[in-house]
Coordinates of C-alpha atoms and ligand atoms in Angstrom, one line a residue:
M1 CA 134.6 111.2 78.9
K2 CA 138.4 110.9 79.4
K3 CA 137.8 111.0 83.2
L4 CA 135.3 108.1 82.7
L5 CA 138.0 105.9 81.2
I6 CA 140.7 106.9 83.7
A7 CA 138.3 106.1 86.5
A8 CA 137.5 102.7 84.9
I9 CA 141.1 101.8 84.5
T10 CA 142.0 102.8 88.1
L11 CA 139.2 100.7 89.3
L12 CA 140.2 97.8 87.2
S13 CA 143.7 97.8 88.7
L14 CA 142.1 97.5 92.1
G15 CA 141.0 93.9 91.5
A16 CA 143.7 91.3 90.8
N17 CA 142.3 90.9 87.3
A18 CA 145.4 91.0 85.0
N19 CA 143.3 90.0 82.0
E20 CA 140.6 92.5 82.6
V21 CA 140.4 95.4 80.2
A22 CA 138.3 98.6 80.1
L23 CA 134.7 97.9 79.1
L24 CA 134.4 97.8 75.3
Q25 CA 131.8 100.4 74.1
N26 CA 128.9 99.1 71.9
V27 CA 130.1 95.5 72.2
F28 CA 127.2 94.2 70.1
A29 CA 128.5 96.1 67.0
H30 CA 131.8 94.1 67.0
E31 CA 132.5 90.8 65.2
S32 CA 131.8 88.2 67.9
L33 CA 131.1 84.6 68.7
L34 CA 128.1 84.3 70.9
L35 CA 128.6 81.7 73.6
N36 CA 124.9 81.7 74.7
G37 CA 123.3 78.3 74.8
D38 CA 123.0 75.2 77.0
W39 CA 125.9 75.1 79.5
H40 CA 126.6 72.2 81.8
Y41 CA 126.3 73.0 85.5
I42 CA 127.2 71.5 88.9
V43 CA 125.5 72.7 92.1
D44 CA 128.3 73.0 94.7
V45 CA 126.7 73.9 98.0
Q46 CA 129.9 73.6 100.0
E47 CA 132.3 74.8 97.3
E48 CA 133.9 71.4 97.1
G49 CA 135.2 72.4 93.7
Y50 CA 136.9 75.5 95.0
Y51 CA 138.2 74.8 98.5
D52 CA 139.9 71.6 100.0
Y53 CA 138.6 70.2 103.3
R54 CA 140.8 72.7 105.1
M55 CA 139.1 75.5 103.3
N56 CA 142.4 76.3 101.4
L57 CA 142.1 77.1 97.7
N58 CA 142.0 73.7 95.9
R59 CA 144.5 73.5 93.0
W60 CA 142.6 70.5 91.7
G61 CA 139.3 72.4 91.7
F62 CA 136.5 71.9 89.2
F63 CA 138.0 74.7 87.0
Q64 CA 140.5 72.0 85.9
N65 CA 137.7 70.1 84.2
A66 CA 139.8 67.0 84.9
K67 CA 139.0 63.6 83.4
P68 CA 140.3 60.2 84.7
Q69 CA 143.4 59.3 82.6
R70 CA 143.8 55.8 84.2
P71 CA 141.2 53.4 85.5
E72 CA 142.2 54.0 89.1
D73 CA 142.1 57.8 88.8
L74 CA 139.6 59.5 91.3
I75 CA 137.8 62.4 89.8
E76 CA 134.5 63.1 91.6
Y77 CA 132.9 65.4 89.1
D78 CA 132.2 65.4 85.4
F79 CA 130.7 68.4 83.7
D80 CA 129.9 66.5 80.6
K81 CA 127.7 64.1 82.5
A82 CA 126.0 67.0 84.3
A83 CA 122.7 68.6 83.3
T84 CA 122.6 71.7 81.2
M85 CA 120.7 75.0 81.5
R86 CA 120.3 78.0 79.3
V87 CA 122.8 80.9 79.3
P88 CA 121.7 83.7 79.6
G89 CA 119.3 82.8 82.3
D90 CA 118.9 82.4 86.0
W91 CA 119.0 79.0 87.7
C92 CA 116.0 79.7 90.0
T93 CA 113.5 79.3 87.2
Q94 CA 115.3 76.6 85.2
D95 CA 115.9 74.0 87.9
Q96 CA 113.1 73.6 90.5
R97 CA 115.7 72.4 93.1
L98 CA 117.4 75.8 92.8
F99 CA 114.3 78.0 93.2
F100 CA 115.4 79.3 96.6
Y101 CA 119.1 78.4 96.1
E102 CA 121.8 80.8 97.1
G103 CA 125.3 79.5 96.8
T104 CA 127.7 78.3 94.2
V105 CA 127.0 76.8 90.8
W106 CA 129.7 75.9 88.4
Y107 CA 129.0 76.4 84.6
K108 CA 130.9 74.9 81.8
T109 CA 130.8 75.3 78.1
S110 CA 133.3 74.7 75.3
F111 CA 133.9 76.2 71.9
Q112 CA 136.2 75.8 68.9
A113 CA 138.8 78.5 68.1
A114 CA 141.5 78.8 65.5
V115 CA 144.2 80.9 67.1
P116 CA 146.2 83.1 66.4
V117 CA 144.3 85.1 63.8
E118 CA 147.0 87.5 62.6
D119 CA 147.5 90.0 65.4
Y120 CA 143.9 90.3 66.4
R121 CA 143.0 90.3 70.1
T122 CA 140.1 88.3 71.6
L123 CA 138.0 89.7 74.4
L124 CA 135.7 87.5 76.5
Y125 CA 132.6 89.6 77.4
F126 CA 129.9 89.0 80.1
G127 CA 126.7 91.1 80.1
A128 CA 126.3 90.3 83.8
V129 CA 126.7 87.4 86.2
N130 CA 124.9 87.4 89.6
Y131 CA 126.7 88.0 91.9
D132 CA 130.3 86.7 92.4
A133 CA 132.0 85.2 89.3
H134 CA 135.4 83.5 88.9
V135 CA 136.1 82.9 85.2
Y136 CA 138.5 80.1 84.0
L137 CA 139.6 79.4 80.4
N138 CA 141.4 76.1 79.7
G139 CA 142.0 75.7 83.4
K140 CA 143.6 79.2 83.8
H141 CA 142.0 81.8 86.1
V142 CA 141.0 84.7 83.8
G143 CA 139.5 87.0 86.4
H144 CA 137.1 87.6 89.3
H145 CA 134.1 90.0 89.2
V146 CA 131.6 91.0 91.8
G147 CA 128.3 92.8 91.1
G148 CA 125.3 91.1 89.5
F149 CA 124.1 93.7 87.0
T150 CA 126.9 95.3 85.0
P151 CA 129.2 94.0 82.2
F152 CA 132.8 93.1 82.3
N153 CA 135.4 91.8 79.8
Y154 CA 138.8 90.2 79.7
D155 CA 141.5 89.9 77.0
V156 CA 141.9 86.1 76.7
T157 CA 144.0 86.1 73.5
D158 CA 147.0 84.4 75.2
L159 CA 144.8 81.8 76.9
L160 CA 143.0 80.6 73.8
R161 CA 144.2 77.4 72.2
N162 CA 143.6 75.9 68.7
G163 CA 140.6 73.6 68.6
E164 CA 138.5 73.0 71.7
N165 CA 138.5 75.6 74.5
V166 CA 136.9 75.0 77.8
L167 CA 135.3 78.0 79.6
I168 CA 134.3 77.4 83.3
V169 CA 132.6 80.0 85.5
K170 CA 132.1 79.7 89.2
V171 CA 129.0 81.7 90.1
D172 CA 128.0 82.5 93.7
N173 CA 124.9 84.5 94.5
K174 CA 125.2 84.3 98.3
R175 CA 124.1 87.6 99.9
H176 CA 126.4 89.5 102.3
K177 CA 126.0 92.7 104.3
D178 CA 129.1 94.3 102.7
H179 CA 127.9 93.6 99.2
V180 CA 126.0 95.9 96.8
P181 CA 123.1 95.3 97.2
T182 CA 123.5 94.4 100.9
Q183 CA 121.9 91.2 102.4
I184 CA 118.2 92.1 102.2
F185 CA 116.3 93.4 99.2
D186 CA 112.8 93.2 98.0
W187 CA 113.4 91.3 94.8
W188 CA 114.3 87.7 93.9
N189 CA 118.0 86.9 94.1
Y190 CA 118.1 85.3 90.6
G191 CA 121.5 83.6 90.5
G192 CA 123.4 82.7 87.3
I193 CA 124.9 83.9 84.1
T194 CA 122.0 86.2 83.4
R195 CA 123.1 88.0 80.3
D196 CA 124.9 87.4 77.0
V197 CA 128.4 85.9 76.9
M198 CA 130.6 86.3 73.8
L199 CA 134.0 86.3 72.3
V200 CA 134.8 89.6 70.6
R201 CA 137.5 90.0 68.0
V202 CA 139.3 93.3 67.9
P203 CA 142.4 94.6 66.2
P204 CA 145.5 95.2 68.4
V205 CA 144.6 98.9 68.5
Y206 CA 140.8 99.3 68.8
I207 CA 138.1 101.8 69.6
E208 CA 137.7 101.3 73.3
D209 CA 135.1 104.0 73.9
Y210 CA 133.5 107.0 72.3
S211 CA 130.9 109.5 73.0
L212 CA 128.8 111.5 70.6
Q213 CA 126.0 113.8 71.8
L214 CA 124.5 117.2 71.4
E215 CA 126.6 119.9 73.1
K216 CA 124.8 121.0 76.3
S217 CA 122.7 124.0 76.8
R218 CA 121.7 125.6 73.6
D219 CA 118.8 128.0 73.8
A220 CA 115.7 126.3 72.6
K221 CA 114.9 129.2 70.3
A222 CA 118.4 129.3 68.8
K223 CA 118.5 128.7 65.0
G224 CA 121.2 127.3 62.7
P225 CA 123.3 124.1 62.9
H226 CA 123.6 122.2 66.2
T227 CA 126.9 121.5 67.8
L228 CA 127.8 117.9 68.4
A229 CA 130.5 116.9 71.0
F230 CA 132.6 113.9 69.9
S231 CA 135.2 112.1 71.8
L232 CA 136.9 108.8 71.5
K233 CA 139.5 106.7 73.2
L234 CA 141.7 103.9 71.7
N235 CA 142.7 101.0 73.9
Q236 CA 146.3 102.3 73.5
K237 CA 147.9 105.7 74.0
K238 CA 148.6 105.9 70.3
A239 CA 149.1 109.3 68.7
G240 CA 148.4 110.1 65.0
E241 CA 145.8 107.4 64.5
K242 CA 143.3 108.6 61.8
V243 CA 139.6 108.5 63.0
T244 CA 136.7 109.0 60.6
L245 CA 133.3 109.9 61.9
T246 CA 130.4 109.5 59.4
I247 CA 126.7 110.3 59.8
P248 CA 125.4 109.7 56.3
E249 CA 121.9 111.0 56.9
L250 CA 123.4 114.4 58.0
K251 CA 125.9 114.3 55.1
L252 CA 128.5 114.5 57.8
K253 CA 132.0 113.0 57.4
Q254 CA 134.9 114.3 59.3
Q255 CA 138.4 113.1 60.1
F256 CA 140.3 113.5 63.3
T257 CA 143.7 112.4 64.6
T258 CA 144.3 110.9 68.0
D259 CA 146.6 112.7 70.6
D260 CA 149.3 111.1 72.6
Q261 CA 146.7 109.6 74.9
G262 CA 145.1 107.9 72.0
C263 CA 142.1 110.2 72.3
V264 CA 140.1 112.6 70.2
S265 CA 137.9 115.3 71.6
A266 CA 136.2 117.7 69.1
T267 CA 133.0 119.4 68.2
L268 CA 131.2 119.4 64.8
K269 CA 128.3 121.2 63.3
A270 CA 125.1 119.4 62.3
K271 CA 122.5 121.0 60.0
K272 CA 118.8 120.1 60.1
L273 CA 119.3 117.9 63.1
Q274 CA 116.1 116.2 64.4
L275 CA 116.3 115.9 68.2
W276 CA 115.4 112.7 70.0
S277 CA 112.2 112.9 72.1
P278 CA 109.4 110.5 73.1
A279 CA 107.2 111.9 70.3
N280 CA 110.1 111.5 67.8
P281 CA 112.7 109.0 69.0
K282 CA 115.0 109.8 66.1
L283 CA 118.2 107.8 65.9
Y284 CA 121.0 108.4 63.4
Q285 CA 123.2 105.7 62.0
V286 CA 126.8 106.7 63.1
Q287 CA 130.0 105.1 61.8
I288 CA 133.4 105.5 63.4
A289 CA 136.4 104.0 61.7
T290 CA 140.1 103.9 62.3
D291 CA 142.8 102.2 60.1
R292 CA 141.9 98.7 61.4
D293 CA 138.7 99.1 63.5
F294 CA 135.1 100.0 62.8
T295 CA 132.0 100.5 64.9
G296 CA 128.5 101.5 63.9
D297 CA 125.9 102.8 66.4
S298 CA 122.4 104.3 66.4
I299 CA 122.5 107.5 68.3
G300 CA 119.9 110.1 69.2
F301 CA 120.6 113.8 70.1
R302 CA 118.9 115.7 72.8
T303 CA 119.6 117.9 75.8
I304 CA 118.3 117.3 79.3
E305 CA 118.6 119.8 82.1
T306 CA 116.7 121.4 85.0
R307 CA 115.6 125.0 85.5
G308 CA 114.3 125.6 88.9
K309 CA 111.6 123.0 89.5
Q310 CA 111.3 122.1 85.9
I311 CA 113.0 119.3 83.9
L312 CA 113.7 120.5 80.3
L313 CA 114.1 118.1 77.4
N314 CA 115.5 119.9 74.4
G315 CA 114.9 123.2 76.2
Q316 CA 111.2 122.4 76.8
P317 CA 109.6 121.6 80.2
I318 CA 108.5 117.9 80.3
F319 CA 106.5 115.8 82.8
L320 CA 108.0 112.3 83.3
K321 CA 105.0 109.9 83.0
G322 CA 106.8 106.9 84.4
V323 CA 106.5 103.6 86.1
S324 CA 109.0 101.5 88.1
V325 CA 110.1 98.2 86.5
H326 CA 112.0 95.2 87.7
E327 CA 114.1 93.2 85.1
E328 CA 111.9 90.2 85.2
K329 CA 110.1 88.3 82.5
P330 CA 106.3 88.1 82.6
N331 CA 104.7 84.8 83.6
G332 CA 107.1 83.8 86.3
G333 CA 109.9 83.5 83.7
G334 CA 112.8 84.8 85.8
R335 CA 115.4 87.4 84.8
A336 CA 114.5 89.2 81.7
N337 CA 117.1 89.6 78.9
G338 CA 116.9 90.5 75.2
T339 CA 114.8 92.7 73.0
E340 CA 111.6 90.6 73.1
D341 CA 111.3 90.7 76.9
A342 CA 112.1 94.4 76.9
H343 CA 109.5 95.1 74.2
T344 CA 106.8 93.3 76.2
L345 CA 107.5 95.2 79.4
L346 CA 107.9 98.5 77.7
T347 CA 104.7 98.1 75.7
W348 CA 102.8 97.5 78.9
A349 CA 104.3 100.8 80.2
K350 CA 103.4 102.6 77.0
D351 CA 99.8 101.3 77.2
M352 CA 99.6 103.2 80.5
G353 CA 100.7 106.4 78.8
C354 CA 104.3 106.3 80.0
N355 CA 107.2 108.2 78.4
F356 CA 109.6 107.2 81.1
V357 CA 110.6 104.1 83.1
R358 CA 112.6 103.8 86.4
L359 CA 114.7 100.7 85.9
A360 CA 114.8 99.5 89.5
H361 CA 117.0 99.0 91.5
Y362 CA 120.0 98.0 89.4
P363 CA 121.2 98.5 85.8
H364 CA 119.0 96.5 83.5
N365 CA 120.3 94.7 80.4
E366 CA 121.4 96.8 77.4
W367 CA 118.6 95.4 75.3
M368 CA 116.1 97.0 77.6
V369 CA 117.8 100.4 77.4
R370 CA 118.1 100.3 73.6
E371 CA 114.6 99.1 73.1
A372 CA 113.3 101.9 75.3
E373 CA 115.4 104.4 73.2
R374 CA 113.7 103.0 70.0
M375 CA 110.3 103.2 71.6
G376 CA 110.7 106.8 72.8
I377 CA 110.9 106.0 76.5
M378 CA 113.2 107.9 78.7
V379 CA 115.2 106.0 81.4
W380 CA 116.2 106.4 85.0
S381 CA 119.1 103.9 85.6
E382 CA 120.1 103.0 89.1
I383 CA 122.9 101.2 91.0
P384 CA 121.8 98.9 93.9
C385 CA 122.8 101.0 96.9
Y386 CA 119.6 99.8 98.4
W387 CA 118.5 100.3 102.0
T388 CA 121.4 99.9 104.6
I389 CA 124.7 99.5 102.8
S390 CA 128.0 99.2 104.7
W391 CA 128.8 102.9 104.4
T392 CA 132.1 102.8 106.1
N393 CA 133.6 99.7 104.3
P394 CA 136.0 100.9 101.6
E395 CA 135.5 97.7 99.6
T396 CA 131.8 98.3 99.6
Y397 CA 132.4 101.9 98.4
A398 CA 134.9 100.6 95.6
N399 CA 132.3 98.1 94.6
A400 CA 129.5 100.7 94.4
Q401 CA 131.8 103.1 92.5
R402 CA 132.7 100.3 90.1
Q403 CA 129.1 99.5 89.4
L404 CA 128.4 103.2 88.8
T405 CA 131.3 103.5 86.4
D406 CA 130.2 100.5 84.4
M407 CA 126.6 101.5 84.3
I408 CA 127.6 104.9 82.9
S409 CA 130.3 103.4 80.6
R410 CA 127.9 101.0 79.0
D411 CA 125.0 103.5 78.4
H412 CA 126.5 107.0 78.1
N413 CA 125.6 107.1 74.4
R414 CA 121.9 106.4 74.9
A415 CA 119.9 109.6 74.4
N416 CA 116.9 108.2 76.3
V417 CA 118.9 107.7 79.5
I418 CA 118.3 111.0 81.4
I419 CA 118.9 110.2 85.0
W420 CA 121.6 108.3 86.9
S421 CA 120.4 107.2 90.3
I422 CA 122.9 106.3 93.0
A423 CA 120.7 104.9 95.7
N424 CA 117.2 103.9 97.1
E425 CA 115.7 104.4 100.5
T426 CA 119.0 104.8 102.5
P427 CA 119.0 105.7 106.2
H428 CA 120.2 109.1 107.2
S429 CA 123.7 109.3 108.7
A430 CA 126.9 111.2 108.2
E431 CA 128.6 108.0 106.9
R432 CA 125.8 107.5 104.4
D433 CA 126.0 111.2 103.3
Q434 CA 129.8 110.8 102.9
F435 CA 129.4 107.6 100.8
L436 CA 126.6 108.8 98.6
G437 CA 128.0 112.4 98.4
S438 CA 131.2 111.0 97.0
L439 CA 129.4 108.8 94.5
A440 CA 127.3 111.7 93.3
K441 CA 130.3 113.9 92.8
Y442 CA 132.1 111.0 91.1
A443 CA 129.2 110.4 88.7
R444 CA 129.4 114.0 87.6
T445 CA 133.1 113.6 86.7
L446 CA 132.1 110.6 84.6
D447 CA 129.1 112.3 82.9
N448 CA 128.2 115.9 83.4
T449 CA 125.5 115.8 80.7
R450 CA 122.8 113.9 82.6
L451 CA 120.8 114.5 85.8
I452 CA 121.8 112.8 89.1
S453 CA 119.2 111.6 91.5
M454 CA 118.4 109.0 94.1
A455 CA 115.2 107.7 95.7
M456 CA 114.9 109.4 99.1
E457 CA 111.9 108.7 101.3
V458 CA 109.2 110.4 103.4
T459 CA 107.9 107.9 105.8
S460 CA 105.7 109.9 108.1
A461 CA 103.6 113.1 108.4
S462 CA 103.0 115.3 111.4
N463 CA 99.5 116.6 111.5
Y464 CA 99.1 115.7 107.8
K465 CA 102.1 117.7 106.8
N466 CA 104.7 115.7 104.8
R467 CA 108.1 117.3 104.5
L468 CA 111.0 116.0 102.6
Q469 CA 114.3 116.6 104.5
D470 CA 117.5 115.0 103.2
N471 CA 121.0 116.3 103.2
M472 CA 121.6 114.6 99.9
H473 CA 119.4 117.3 98.2
E474 CA 122.7 119.2 97.8
Y475 CA 124.2 116.5 95.6
V476 CA 121.3 115.7 93.2
D477 CA 119.7 117.6 90.3
V478 CA 116.3 116.1 90.9
V479 CA 114.9 115.4 94.4
S480 CA 113.1 112.1 94.2
F481 CA 111.3 110.3 97.1
N482 CA 109.3 107.2 97.8
Q483 CA 106.1 107.5 99.8
Y484 CA 103.5 104.9 100.6
I485 CA 100.5 106.9 101.9
G486 CA 97.5 104.6 101.8
W487 CA 99.5 101.4 102.1
Y488 CA 102.3 101.4 104.8
R489 CA 100.8 104.5 106.5
D490 CA 97.9 106.9 106.7
V491 CA 95.3 104.8 104.9
N492 CA 92.6 107.0 103.3
D493 CA 94.4 110.1 104.6
A494 CA 95.8 111.1 101.2
P495 CA 93.1 113.8 100.6
K496 CA 94.1 115.6 103.8
M497 CA 97.9 115.5 103.2
Q498 CA 100.0 118.5 102.4
W499 CA 103.5 118.4 101.0
E500 CA 106.6 120.5 101.5
V501 CA 109.7 119.9 99.4
P502 CA 111.9 122.8 100.5
Y503 CA 114.4 122.6 97.6
D504 CA 114.4 124.6 94.4
K505 CA 114.8 121.5 92.3
P506 CA 112.4 119.3 90.2
V507 CA 110.5 116.7 92.2
I508 CA 109.9 113.1 91.2
V509 CA 107.8 110.8 93.3
S510 CA 109.9 107.7 92.6
E511 CA 107.5 105.2 94.4
F512 CA 104.0 105.1 95.6
G513 CA 101.3 102.5 95.4
G514 CA 99.8 99.4 97.1
G515 CA 99.2 95.8 96.5
A516 CA 96.2 93.9 95.0
K517 CA 95.8 90.3 93.9
Y518 CA 94.5 90.4 90.3
G519 CA 90.9 89.2 90.2
L520 CA 90.3 89.7 93.9
H521 CA 87.4 92.0 94.3
G522 CA 85.6 93.5 97.3
A523 CA 85.1 96.7 99.3
K524 CA 87.5 99.5 98.7
N525 CA 88.7 99.3 102.3
Q526 CA 89.4 95.6 101.9
R527 CA 93.2 95.0 101.6
W528 CA 94.4 93.1 98.6
T529 CA 91.3 93.8 96.5
E530 CA 91.6 95.6 93.2
E531 CA 89.2 98.1 94.6
F532 CA 91.5 98.9 97.5
Q533 CA 94.4 99.5 95.1
E534 CA 92.2 101.5 92.7
N535 CA 91.0 103.8 95.5
L536 CA 94.6 104.2 96.8
Y537 CA 95.7 105.4 93.3
K538 CA 92.7 107.7 93.0
E539 CA 93.6 109.4 96.3
N540 CA 97.3 109.4 95.7
T541 CA 97.2 110.9 92.2
A542 CA 94.8 113.7 93.5
M543 CA 97.3 114.3 96.3
L544 CA 100.3 114.3 94.0
D545 CA 98.7 117.1 91.9
K546 CA 99.2 119.3 95.0
I547 CA 103.0 118.9 95.2
E548 CA 104.7 122.0 94.0
G549 CA 107.4 121.3 91.4
L550 CA 106.2 117.8 90.6
S551 CA 108.0 116.9 87.4
G552 CA 107.4 113.1 87.3
T553 CA 106.2 110.0 88.9
T554 CA 107.2 106.3 88.8
P555 CA 104.6 104.4 90.7
W556 CA 105.6 101.1 92.3
V557 CA 105.4 99.0 90.1
L558 CA 104.6 97.9 86.5
K559 CA 103.9 94.3 87.2
D560 CA 103.8 91.9 90.2
F561 CA 107.3 90.6 90.7
R562 CA 108.9 87.8 92.8
S563 CA 110.3 88.6 96.2
P564 CA 111.4 86.2 99.0
R565 CA 110.0 88.9 101.5
R566 CA 106.4 88.3 100.3
V567 CA 105.2 85.2 102.0
L568 CA 101.4 85.7 102.5
D569 CA 99.9 82.5 101.3
G570 CA 97.1 82.7 98.8
I571 CA 97.8 86.4 98.2
Q572 CA 101.5 87.0 97.7
D573 CA 103.0 83.5 97.3
Y574 CA 106.4 85.1 97.0
Y575 CA 105.2 87.8 94.7
N576 CA 105.2 91.5 95.6
R577 CA 101.6 92.3 94.4
K578 CA 102.0 96.1 93.9
G579 CA 101.9 95.6 90.2
L580 CA 99.5 97.7 88.1
Y581 CA 99.6 94.6 86.0
S582 CA 99.6 91.0 87.3
D583 CA 102.6 89.0 86.4
K584 CA 100.7 87.6 83.4
G585 CA 100.1 91.1 82.1
E586 CA 96.5 91.4 83.2
K587 CA 95.6 95.0 83.9
K588 CA 94.3 95.8 87.4
K589 CA 91.7 98.5 88.1
A590 CA 94.4 100.9 89.3
F591 CA 96.0 100.7 85.9
Y592 CA 93.2 102.7 84.4
V593 CA 93.5 105.3 87.2
M594 CA 97.1 105.9 86.2
K595 CA 96.4 105.9 82.5
K596 CA 93.7 108.5 83.0
W597 CA 95.9 110.6 85.2
Y598 CA 98.8 110.5 82.6
E599 CA 96.3 111.6 79.9
S600 CA 95.8 114.7 82.0
K601 CA 99.5 115.5 82.1
Ligands
GCU1 C1 110.3 100.0 98.8 C2 111.4 99.6 97.9 C3 110.9 98.6 96.9 C4 109.9 97.7 97.5 C5 108.7 98.5 97.8 C6 107.6 97.7 98.5 O1 110.0 101.3 98.7 O2 112.1 100.6 97.3 O3 112.0 97.9 96.4 O4 109.6 96.6 96.6 O5 109.1 99.5 98.8 O6 107.6 97.7 99.7 O7 106.9 97.1 97.8

């Protein structure tokens, strides 16, 4: 855990973000002012509010929120006259003019603050902003963040003023080859402030991060108390700080003292501990207190490991009955956020018999992960190293590593998160192996208690023999691959197919499937009919049963989702139609094939 924080801090210093501080663990448990709501916005296609006509940074940019002082003053923008849209949310589904828009939008909100409040600090937290965000408070540049799916926070104590405060965010979702993800991807590039924004009050010395989980590798048959591993880090290297950990239900209350790094690292015994599992998603109320700070969390305890080709949860082999999911509301509603959206999507997955979801292809919001934990659903969480990333660009690597760090920082206390995935469908090359190999090794330094994987691919068979061959097998705990027999290749040949996965590791088929337009019926060899998709699933599931060491599957995909790459009129209409549900939650025939197959697992 310490390495996690050191890594985070190093990365932080990379960006010129003087106000940026390490990610605050369990932010929703802190006293906070939610800044969600209707924010004014200005669409700025040519970034008139950021550059002057010579493309130099414009000191009088929109971040100044300037107002004419005298009648002759020329100010050519006014946020308070501008329209508003909901934050969190994407702009594509809130303003029809912006459905396809990729560029800059300025957001503005204001809030009242009474400062200073004794010696407390105030952090400004964003759950996520897609993609490139410049944050300004009262006209001052607070920080710059890139990456559309991970949280970030700034200490803005010294920028706050008494009374009205003006927060302005320049958001740009333009795609670029050196970004992560790169310039092409098969999902909608929802731009905007897509997750919660809040002001968080913390004491000068606060609990920056902590980790509490079952110590690894205890023989399943072992009796007696379990051992919990506890560690904590203050935001300052303060020694001698008293830390009290309490788990009332376990009658556990223990005190620790921080070392000269402001850290605690200890183990403690827990009697009669119920382990977290899909059948019993047991969570314990945990309280952690210092002299001036307090945080409460719901934490589950479990072990996850592999043994040969098996995945073991709490020492027992388990089959991951999964489905791949995009972070998108049903009914064309844009980026999902919040418990309600999560519950809807996860209930659809559970109805299919799932105990596992692959959250593709980027870290989903925290509500999704926590709701899955409450519902007993295990999670694969992934960073968007998707398709052909700029493997040799050091900035691209730093960006990917930062997203990996923040994904793990945010969710490392979630018992249901069992797999960190570092990539999807990446082309083989030495540069790619170098890039991803480093990321995989790095992930282990941040968290050596979970499994590392990535979605490899098998795109062809020779003489009906499919063989997975990927150098990255060395770096992962679980070898996962995508295959599209019956859709992108070898239609109706699944029954003849053989598989060879020459690695002594568990296998997950992380994508398979095909498209169907809900309600379109016809012959089973007629593309886009439900019958075609149903038949494809029947043939694929029978074929998958033949794969030695198969420990899980996450068919592509839970529901139809928007993609700018899907342009077939009358069928796709900018939707990827590979859902087992339509976008409205209507079950397609293939759904029942998967449900039946999972009942057999
Ligand atoms: C790929 C990719 C997905 C994509 C899917 C498809 O495998 O990983 O993001 O949507 O195939 O083609 O539908």
